[in-house]
N, CA, C and O atoms as a CHARMM CRD file, in Angstrom:
* protein
*
  284
    1    1 SER  N    100.64300 133.23500  88.85000 PROA 1      0.00000
    2    1 SER  CA    99.75100 132.69500  87.83700 PROA 1      0.00000
    3    1 SER  C     99.05300 133.81800  87.07100 PROA 1      0.00000
    4    1 SER  O     98.74900 133.66500  85.88800 PROA 1      0.00000
    5    2 ARG  N     98.80200 134.92700  87.73000 PROA 2      0.00000
    6    2 ARG  CA    98.12300 136.04300  87.06100 PROA 2      0.00000
    7    2 ARG  C     98.91300 136.54800  85.86600 PROA 2      0.00000
    8    2 ARG  O     98.33300 136.87400  84.83000 PROA 2      0.00000
    9    3 ALA  N    100.22700 136.61500  86.00000 PROA 3      0.00000
   10    3 ALA  CA   101.05300 137.11400  84.90200 PROA 3      0.00000
   11    3 ALA  C    100.99500 136.17600  83.69400 PROA 3      0.00000
   12    3 ALA  O    100.91500 136.63000  82.55300 PROA 3      0.00000
   13    4 PHE  N    101.03700 134.86900  83.95300 PROA 4      0.00000
   14    4 PHE  CA   100.96700 133.91300  82.85000 PROA 4      0.00000
   15    4 PHE  C     99.60400 133.96200  82.15900 PROA 4      0.00000
   16    4 PHE  O     99.52200 133.93000  80.93100 PROA 4      0.00000
   17    5 LEU  N     98.54300 134.03800  82.95200 PROA 5      0.00000
   18    5 LEU  CA    97.20300 134.12400  82.37100 PROA 5      0.00000
   19    5 LEU  C     97.03600 135.42600  81.60200 PROA 5      0.00000
   20    5 LEU  O     96.43800 135.44900  80.52700 PROA 5      0.00000
   21    6 GLY  N     97.56700 136.50800  82.15700 PROA 6      0.00000
   22    6 GLY  CA    97.52200 137.80000  81.48000 PROA 6      0.00000
   23    6 GLY  C     98.30400 137.81600  80.17800 PROA 6      0.00000
   24    6 GLY  O     97.97200 138.55200  79.24900 PROA 6      0.00000
   25    7 ALA  N     99.35100 136.99400  80.12000 PROA 7      0.00000
   26    7 ALA  CA   100.17000 136.91200  78.90900 PROA 7      0.00000
   27    7 ALA  C     99.57700 135.97500  77.86300 PROA 7      0.00000
   28    7 ALA  O    100.12300 135.82500  76.77000 PROA 7      0.00000
   29    8 GLY  N     98.44200 135.33800  78.21300 PROA 8      0.00000
   30    8 GLY  CA    97.76400 134.52500  77.22000 PROA 8      0.00000
   31    8 GLY  C     97.72000 133.03400  77.48500 PROA 8      0.00000
   32    8 GLY  O     97.12000 132.29600  76.70400 PROA 8      0.00000
   33    9 ALA  N     98.33400 132.56400  78.56000 PROA 9      0.00000
   34    9 ALA  CA    98.26200 131.13100  78.87000 PROA 9      0.00000
   35    9 ALA  C     96.81700 130.76100  79.20100 PROA 9      0.00000
   36    9 ALA  O     96.12800 131.49600  79.90800 PROA 9      0.00000
   37   10 ALA  N     96.36900 129.63400  78.69300 PROA 10     0.00000
   38   10 ALA  CA    95.00200 129.18900  78.96400 PROA 10     0.00000
   39   10 ALA  C     94.85800 128.71000  80.40500 PROA 10     0.00000
   40   10 ALA  O     93.82000 128.91300  81.03400 PROA 10     0.00000
   41   11 SER  N     95.90000 128.07700  80.92000 PROA 11     0.00000
   42   11 SER  CA    95.88100 127.58900  82.30000 PROA 11     0.00000
   43   11 SER  C     97.31600 127.45400  82.79500 PROA 11     0.00000
   44   11 SER  O     98.26600 127.40000  82.01400 PROA 11     0.00000
   45   12 VAL  N     97.44100 127.40300  84.12000 PROA 12     0.00000
   46   12 VAL  CA    98.74200 127.29800  84.76300 PROA 12     0.00000
   47   12 VAL  C     98.60400 126.33000  85.93000 PROA 12     0.00000
   48   12 VAL  O     97.64000 126.40300  86.69200 PROA 12     0.00000
   49   13 MET  N     99.57200 125.41900  86.07100 PROA 13     0.00000
   50   13 MET  CA    99.61100 124.56900  87.25400 PROA 13     0.00000
   51   13 MET  C    100.60200 125.22000  88.21900 PROA 13     0.00000
   52   13 MET  O    101.74700 125.49500  87.86300 PROA 13     0.00000
   53   14 VAL  N    100.14200 125.45800  89.43500 PROA 14     0.00000
   54   14 VAL  CA   100.97300 126.13100  90.42700 PROA 14     0.00000
   55   14 VAL  C    101.06200 125.27800  91.68500 PROA 14     0.00000
   56   14 VAL  O    100.22200 124.41800  91.94900 PROA 14     0.00000
   57   15 SER  N    102.10800 125.55100  92.44500 PROA 15     0.00000
   58   15 SER  CA   102.30100 124.89200  93.73100 PROA 15     0.00000
   59   15 SER  C    102.07300 125.92300  94.82400 PROA 15     0.00000
   60   15 SER  O    102.58200 127.04100  94.74300 PROA 15     0.00000
   61   16 LEU  N    101.32200 125.55600  95.83200 PROA 16     0.00000
   62   16 LEU  CA   101.01500 126.47600  96.91800 PROA 16     0.00000
   63   16 LEU  C    102.11300 126.51500  97.97700 PROA 16     0.00000
   64   16 LEU  O    102.16100 127.44400  98.78300 PROA 16     0.00000
   65   17 TRP  N    102.99700 125.51500  97.98400 PROA 17     0.00000
   66   17 TRP  CA   104.14400 125.49600  98.88100 PROA 17     0.00000
   67   17 TRP  C    105.27000 124.70300  98.22300 PROA 17     0.00000
   68   17 TRP  O    105.06900 124.04600  97.20100 PROA 17     0.00000
   69   18 SER  N    106.43300 124.77200  98.81200 PROA 18     0.00000
   70   18 SER  CA   107.59700 124.06200  98.29100 PROA 18     0.00000
   71   18 SER  C    107.40400 122.55600  98.44800 PROA 18     0.00000
   72   18 SER  O    107.05200 122.07300  99.52400 PROA 18     0.00000
   73   19 VAL  N    107.63500 121.82600  97.36700 PROA 19     0.00000
   74   19 VAL  CA   107.45900 120.37000  97.35700 PROA 19     0.00000
   75   19 VAL  C    108.79700 119.74600  96.96000 PROA 19     0.00000
   76   19 VAL  O    109.46500 120.25300  96.05900 PROA 19     0.00000
   77   20 PRO  N    109.19800 118.65500  97.61800 PROA 20     0.00000
   78   20 PRO  CA   110.45600 117.99700  97.25000 PROA 20     0.00000
   79   20 PRO  C    110.47300 117.57000  95.77900 PROA 20     0.00000
   80   20 PRO  O    109.42800 117.32900  95.17500 PROA 20     0.00000
   81   21 ASP  N    111.67100 117.48500  95.22400 PROA 21     0.00000
   82   21 ASP  CA   111.83700 117.19800  93.79600 PROA 21     0.00000
   83   21 ASP  C    111.29100 115.84200  93.35900 PROA 21     0.00000
   84   21 ASP  O    110.61600 115.76300  92.33300 PROA 21     0.00000
   85   22 ALA  N    111.56200 114.78400  94.10100 PROA 22     0.00000
   86   22 ALA  CA   111.15500 113.43200  93.67200 PROA 22     0.00000
   87   22 ALA  C    109.63700 113.30100  93.54300 PROA 22     0.00000
   88   22 ALA  O    109.16400 112.82400  92.51200 PROA 22     0.00000
   89   23 PRO  N    108.85000 113.70800  94.55100 PROA 23     0.00000
   90   23 PRO  CA   107.39300 113.62300  94.37100 PROA 23     0.00000
   91   23 PRO  C    106.87600 114.53600  93.25900 PROA 23     0.00000
   92   23 PRO  O    105.93200 114.18200  92.55200 PROA 23     0.00000
   93   24 THR  N    107.49500 115.71100  93.10300 PROA 24     0.00000
   94   24 THR  CA   107.07700 116.62200  92.04000 PROA 24     0.00000
   95   24 THR  C    107.32400 115.99400  90.67700 PROA 24     0.00000
   96   24 THR  O    106.46400 116.05100  89.79800 PROA 24     0.00000
   97   25 ALA  N    108.48700 115.39900  90.50100 PROA 25     0.00000
   98   25 ALA  CA   108.79900 114.74500  89.22700 PROA 25     0.00000
   99   25 ALA  C    107.80000 113.62500  88.94200 PROA 25     0.00000
  100   25 ALA  O    107.30900 113.50100  87.82100 PROA 25     0.00000
  101   26 LYS  N    107.50300 112.81900  89.94400 PROA 26     0.00000
  102   26 LYS  CA   106.55200 111.72100  89.77900 PROA 26     0.00000
  103   26 LYS  C    105.17100 112.26800  89.41600 PROA 26     0.00000
  104   26 LYS  O    104.51100 111.74800  88.51600 PROA 26     0.00000
  105   27 LEU  N    104.73900 113.31000  90.11300 PROA 27     0.00000
  106   27 LEU  CA   103.42400 113.89200  89.84100 PROA 27     0.00000
  107   27 LEU  C    103.35000 114.44800  88.42800 PROA 27     0.00000
  108   27 LEU  O    102.34900 114.24600  87.74000 PROA 27     0.00000
  109   28 MET  N    104.39000 115.14600  87.98100 PROA 28     0.00000
  110   28 MET  CA   104.37000 115.73800  86.64100 PROA 28     0.00000
  111   28 MET  C    104.38600 114.66500  85.55400 PROA 28     0.00000
  112   28 MET  O    103.69200 114.79900  84.54600 PROA 28     0.00000
  113   29 ILE  N    105.16200 113.61300  85.74400 PROA 29     0.00000
  114   29 ILE  CA   105.15900 112.50700  84.77600 PROA 29     0.00000
  115   29 ILE  C    103.77100 111.88700  84.71800 PROA 29     0.00000
  116   29 ILE  O    103.23500 111.64700  83.63600 PROA 29     0.00000
  117   30 ASN  N    103.18800 111.62700  85.89500 PROA 30     0.00000
  118   30 ASN  CA   101.83700 111.05600  85.94900 PROA 30     0.00000
  119   30 ASN  C    100.81200 111.99200  85.31400 PROA 30     0.00000
  120   30 ASN  O     99.89900 111.54200  84.62100 PROA 30     0.00000
  121   31 PHE  N    100.96700 113.30800  85.55500 PROA 31     0.00000
  122   31 PHE  CA   100.02800 114.27900  84.98500 PROA 31     0.00000
  123   31 PHE  C    100.06100 114.25800  83.45900 PROA 31     0.00000
  124   31 PHE  O     99.01400 114.17800  82.81800 PROA 31     0.00000
  125   32 TYR  N    101.24900 114.32900  82.88000 PROA 32     0.00000
  126   32 TYR  CA   101.34300 114.37300  81.42100 PROA 32     0.00000
  127   32 TYR  C    100.90500 113.05700  80.78600 PROA 32     0.00000
  128   32 TYR  O    100.33400 113.05700  79.69500 PROA 32     0.00000
  129   33 GLU  N    101.16600 111.94100  81.45300 PROA 33     0.00000
  130   33 GLU  CA   100.67700 110.65500  80.93800 PROA 33     0.00000
  131   33 GLU  C     99.15100 110.62100  80.96800 PROA 33     0.00000
  132   33 GLU  O     98.52100 110.19400  80.00000 PROA 33     0.00000
  133   34 ALA  N     98.55500 111.06900  82.07300 PROA 34     0.00000
  134   34 ALA  CA    97.09300 111.08000  82.18800 PROA 34     0.00000
  135   34 ALA  C     96.48000 112.07700  81.20900 PROA 34     0.00000
  136   34 ALA  O     95.43800 111.80300  80.61300 PROA 34     0.00000
  137   35 TRP  N     97.12000 113.23000  81.04200 PROA 35     0.00000
  138   35 TRP  CA    96.59200 114.26100  80.14300 PROA 35     0.00000
  139   35 TRP  C     96.62400 113.77800  78.69500 PROA 35     0.00000
  140   35 TRP  O     95.77000 114.16100  77.89500 PROA 35     0.00000
  141   36 SER  N     97.59900 112.94600  78.35400 PROA 36     0.00000
  142   36 SER  CA    97.65800 112.42800  76.99000 PROA 36     0.00000
  143   36 SER  C     96.50000 111.46500  76.70500 PROA 36     0.00000
  144   36 SER  O     96.16000 111.22300  75.54700 PROA 36     0.00000
  145   37 GLN  N     95.90300 110.92200  77.76200 PROA 37     0.00000
  146   37 GLN  CA    94.77800 109.99300  77.63000 PROA 37     0.00000
  147   37 GLN  C     93.43000 110.71600  77.63300 PROA 37     0.00000
  148   37 GLN  O     92.44500 110.20300  77.10100 PROA 37     0.00000
  149   38 THR  N     93.39200 111.90300  78.23100 PROA 38     0.00000
  150   38 THR  CA    92.15500 112.67900  78.32400 PROA 38     0.00000
  151   38 THR  C     92.48400 114.14500  78.07100 PROA 38     0.00000
  152   38 THR  O     93.60300 114.58300  78.33800 PROA 38     0.00000
  153   39 GLU  N     91.54900 114.88400  77.57300 PROA 39     0.00000
  154   39 GLU  CA    91.75900 116.31500  77.35200 PROA 39     0.00000
  155   39 GLU  C     91.41000 117.13800  78.58800 PROA 39     0.00000
  156   39 GLU  O     91.54900 118.36100  78.57100 PROA 39     0.00000
  157   40 ASP  N     90.96800 116.49900  79.63900 PROA 40     0.00000
  158   40 ASP  CA    90.55100 117.18100  80.86200 PROA 40     0.00000
  159   40 ASP  C     91.74600 117.31000  81.80900 PROA 40     0.00000
  160   40 ASP  O     92.16000 116.33000  82.42800 PROA 40     0.00000
  161   41 LYS  N     92.29700 118.51600  81.91800 PROA 41     0.00000
  162   41 LYS  CA    93.47000 118.72700  82.76300 PROA 41     0.00000
  163   41 LYS  C     93.16500 118.49400  84.23700 PROA 41     0.00000
  164   41 LYS  O     94.00500 117.97800  84.97300 PROA 41     0.00000
  165   42 GLY  N     91.97500 118.86900  84.66500 PROA 42     0.00000
  166   42 GLY  CA    91.58300 118.65400  86.05800 PROA 42     0.00000
  167   42 GLY  C     91.54700 117.18200  86.40600 PROA 42     0.00000
  168   42 GLY  O     92.03900 116.77400  87.45900 PROA 42     0.00000
  169   43 GLN  N     90.97000 116.38800  85.53200 PROA 43     0.00000
  170   43 GLN  CA    90.91900 114.93700  85.74800 PROA 43     0.00000
  171   43 GLN  C     92.32000 114.34900  85.68800 PROA 43     0.00000
  172   43 GLN  O     92.64100 113.44700  86.46200 PROA 43     0.00000
  173   44 ALA  N     93.15000 114.83700  84.79500 PROA 44     0.00000
  174   44 ALA  CA    94.53000 114.35400  84.70000 PROA 44     0.00000
  175   44 ALA  C     95.30100 114.65800  85.98500 PROA 44     0.00000
  176   44 ALA  O     96.06900 113.82200  86.46100 PROA 44     0.00000
  177   45 LEU  N     95.09900 115.85100  86.54700 PROA 45     0.00000
  178   45 LEU  CA    95.76300 116.19400  87.80700 PROA 45     0.00000
  179   45 LEU  C     95.26700 115.30000  88.93400 PROA 45     0.00000
  180   45 LEU  O     96.05800 114.84700  89.76200 PROA 45     0.00000
  181   46 ARG  N     93.96900 115.04400  88.97100 PROA 46     0.00000
  182   46 ARG  CA    93.41600 114.15200  90.00300 PROA 46     0.00000
  183   46 ARG  C     94.03500 112.76200  89.90100 PROA 46     0.00000
  184   46 ARG  O     94.44600 112.19000  90.91100 PROA 46     0.00000
  185   47 GLN  N     94.10300 112.22000  88.69900 PROA 47     0.00000
  186   47 GLN  CA    94.69200 110.90100  88.51000 PROA 47     0.00000
  187   47 GLN  C     96.17100 110.89500  88.89900 PROA 47     0.00000
  188   47 GLN  O     96.65700 109.93300  89.49400 PROA 47     0.00000
  189   48 ALA  N     96.87900 111.96600  88.56200 PROA 48     0.00000
  190   48 ALA  CA    98.29700 112.06800  88.91600 PROA 48     0.00000
  191   48 ALA  C     98.48100 112.13100  90.42600 PROA 48     0.00000
  192   48 ALA  O     99.39600 111.51300  90.97100 PROA 48     0.00000
  193   49 MET  N     97.61600 112.87400  91.09900 PROA 49     0.00000
  194   49 MET  CA    97.70200 112.96500  92.55600 PROA 49     0.00000
  195   49 MET  C     97.44600 111.61100  93.20600 PROA 49     0.00000
  196   49 MET  O     98.14400 111.23000  94.14500 PROA 49     0.00000
  197   50 LEU  N     96.44900 110.88300  92.71100 PROA 50     0.00000
  198   50 LEU  CA    96.16200 109.56300  93.26700 PROA 50     0.00000
  199   50 LEU  C     97.31300 108.59200  93.03900 PROA 50     0.00000
  200   50 LEU  O     97.64400 107.80000  93.92200 PROA 50     0.00000
  201   51 ALA  N     97.91900 108.65000  91.86900 PROA 51     0.00000
  202   51 ALA  CA    99.06800 107.78100  91.57700 PROA 51     0.00000
  203   51 ALA  C    100.26700 108.15700  92.44900 PROA 51     0.00000
  204   51 ALA  O    100.97500 107.27800  92.94100 PROA 51     0.00000
  205   52 THR  N    100.49400 109.44400  92.64000 PROA 52     0.00000
  206   52 THR  CA   101.61100 109.90300  93.45700 PROA 52     0.00000
  207   52 THR  C    101.37200 109.58100  94.92300 PROA 52     0.00000
  208   52 THR  O    102.31000 109.25400  95.65100 PROA 52     0.00000
  209   53 LEU  N    100.12800 109.67100  95.35700 PROA 53     0.00000
  210   53 LEU  CA    99.75700 109.33700  96.73300 PROA 53     0.00000
  211   53 LEU  C    100.17100 107.91400  97.09000 PROA 53     0.00000
  212   53 LEU  O    100.59600 107.66000  98.21700 PROA 53     0.00000
  213   54 ALA  N    100.05400 106.99500  96.15600 PROA 54     0.00000
  214   54 ALA  CA   100.40400 105.59800  96.41900 PROA 54     0.00000
  215   54 ALA  C    101.88000 105.44600  96.76900 PROA 54     0.00000
  216   54 ALA  O    102.24400 104.60100  97.58700 PROA 54     0.00000
  217   55 GLU  N    102.72600 106.26100  96.15300 PROA 55     0.00000
  218   55 GLU  CA   104.17000 106.16700  96.38500 PROA 55     0.00000
  219   55 GLU  C    104.66200 107.14100  97.45600 PROA 55     0.00000
  220   55 GLU  O    105.63600 106.86400  98.15600 PROA 55     0.00000
  221   56 HSD  N    103.98600 108.27500  97.57600 PROA 56     0.00000
  222   56 HSD  CA   104.36200 109.32400  98.53800 PROA 56     0.00000
  223   56 HSD  C    103.10300 109.69400  99.33800 PROA 56     0.00000
  224   56 HSD  O    102.41800 110.65600  98.99200 PROA 56     0.00000
  225   57 PRO  N    102.79200 108.94000 100.40400 PROA 57     0.00000
  226   57 PRO  CA   101.50600 109.11900 101.09100 PROA 57     0.00000
  227   57 PRO  C    101.32000 110.43800 101.85000 PROA 57     0.00000
  228   57 PRO  O    100.18500 110.81000 102.14600 PROA 57     0.00000
  229   58 ASN  N    102.38600 111.14100 102.16700 PROA 58     0.00000
  230   58 ASN  CA   102.24500 112.39300 102.90100 PROA 58     0.00000
  231   58 ASN  C    101.71900 113.48400 101.96600 PROA 58     0.00000
  232   58 ASN  O    102.34200 113.76400 100.94100 PROA 58     0.00000
  233   59 PRO  N    100.57900 114.10600 102.30300 PROA 59     0.00000
  234   59 PRO  CA    99.99500 115.13300 101.42600 PROA 59     0.00000
  235   59 PRO  C    100.92600 116.31000 101.11500 PROA 59     0.00000
  236   59 PRO  O    100.76900 116.95700 100.08000 PROA 59     0.00000
  237   60 LYS  N    101.88400 116.59300 101.98800 PROA 60     0.00000
  238   60 LYS  CA   102.79800 117.71300 101.69900 PROA 60     0.00000
  239   60 LYS  C    103.60500 117.45400 100.42800 PROA 60     0.00000
  240   60 LYS  O    104.18600 118.37800  99.85800 PROA 60     0.00000
  241   61 ASN  N    103.63900 116.18500  99.98400 PROA 61     0.00000
  242   61 ASN  CA   104.41600 115.82000  98.80200 PROA 61     0.00000
  243   61 ASN  C    103.64900 115.91100  97.49100 PROA 61     0.00000
  244   61 ASN  O    104.25900 115.80200  96.42700 PROA 61     0.00000
  245   62 TRP  N    102.32500 116.10800  97.52700 PROA 62     0.00000
  246   62 TRP  CA   101.56300 116.13800  96.27900 PROA 62     0.00000
  247   62 TRP  C    100.35200 117.06900  96.30400 PROA 62     0.00000
  248   62 TRP  O     99.84300 117.43400  95.24500 PROA 62     0.00000
  249   63 ALA  N     99.88400 117.45700  97.47800 PROA 63     0.00000
  250   63 ALA  CA    98.63400 118.22100  97.57400 PROA 63     0.00000
  251   63 ALA  C     98.79100 119.71300  97.29300 PROA 63     0.00000
  252   63 ALA  O     97.79300 120.43400  97.27500 PROA 63     0.00000
  253   64 ALA  N     99.99200 120.18700  97.07800 PROA 64     0.00000
  254   64 ALA  CA   100.20900 121.62100  96.87800 PROA 64     0.00000
  255   64 ALA  C     99.81800 122.10400  95.48800 PROA 64     0.00000
  256   64 ALA  O     99.70200 123.30900  95.26000 PROA 64     0.00000
  257   65 PHE  N     99.61500 121.17500  94.55900 PROA 65     0.00000
  258   65 PHE  CA    99.40800 121.57000  93.16600 PROA 65     0.00000
  259   65 PHE  C     97.93900 121.82800  92.84600 PROA 65     0.00000
  260   65 PHE  O     97.04200 121.10600  93.28100 PROA 65     0.00000
  261   66 THR  N     97.73400 122.87900  92.07400 PROA 66     0.00000
  262   66 THR  CA    96.38900 123.24200  91.65700 PROA 66     0.00000
  263   66 THR  C     96.44300 123.84200  90.24500 PROA 66     0.00000
  264   66 THR  O     97.45200 124.41700  89.83800 PROA 66     0.00000
  265   67 LEU  N     95.35800 123.69800  89.52700 PROA 67     0.00000
  266   67 LEU  CA    95.25900 124.29200  88.19300 PROA 67     0.00000
  267   67 LEU  C     94.47800 125.60200  88.28100 PROA 67     0.00000
  268   67 LEU  O     93.45400 125.69200  88.95800 PROA 67     0.00000
  269   68 VAL  N     94.98000 126.59600  87.59000 PROA 68     0.00000
  270   68 VAL  CA    94.33500 127.90600  87.53500 PROA 68     0.00000
  271   68 VAL  C     94.03200 128.18600  86.07300 PROA 68     0.00000
  272   68 VAL  O     94.89400 127.99800  85.21500 PROA 68     0.00000
  273   69 GLY  N     92.82800 128.62700  85.78300 PROA 69     0.00000
  274   69 GLY  CA    92.45500 128.95900  84.41000 PROA 69     0.00000
  275   69 GLY  C     91.58300 127.90300  83.78500 PROA 69     0.00000
  276   69 GLY  O     90.95200 127.11100  84.48600 PROA 69     0.00000
  277   70 ALA  N     91.54300 127.88700  82.45400 PROA 70     0.00000
  278   70 ALA  CA    90.69300 126.95800  81.70400 PROA 70     0.00000
  279   70 ALA  C     91.19000 125.53600  81.88900 PROA 70     0.00000
  280   70 ALA  O     92.38900 125.26200  81.82900 PROA 70     0.00000
  281   71 MET  N     90.25600 124.65200  82.11000 PROA 71     0.00000
  282   71 MET  CA    90.62500 123.25400  82.29300 PROA 71     0.00000
  283   71 MET  C     90.49400 122.56600  80.97400 PROA 71     0.00000
  284   71 MET  O     90.75400 121.36600  80.87500 PROA 71     0.00000
């Protein structure tokens, strides 16, 4: 994430561990849908995690993601 921020990215979403593809895809779709409704990336990630939790209850499938940088 440091390299992206150093290159000028305002924020970066990173995963702290390897996450299976299906939950990641669901989380990212939910994130972008939520972000289109609000300008708050942190709130959008929270909403995406809650939506993904309903379908994939094990935290290893959605809890690895975090936002770094400006929200």
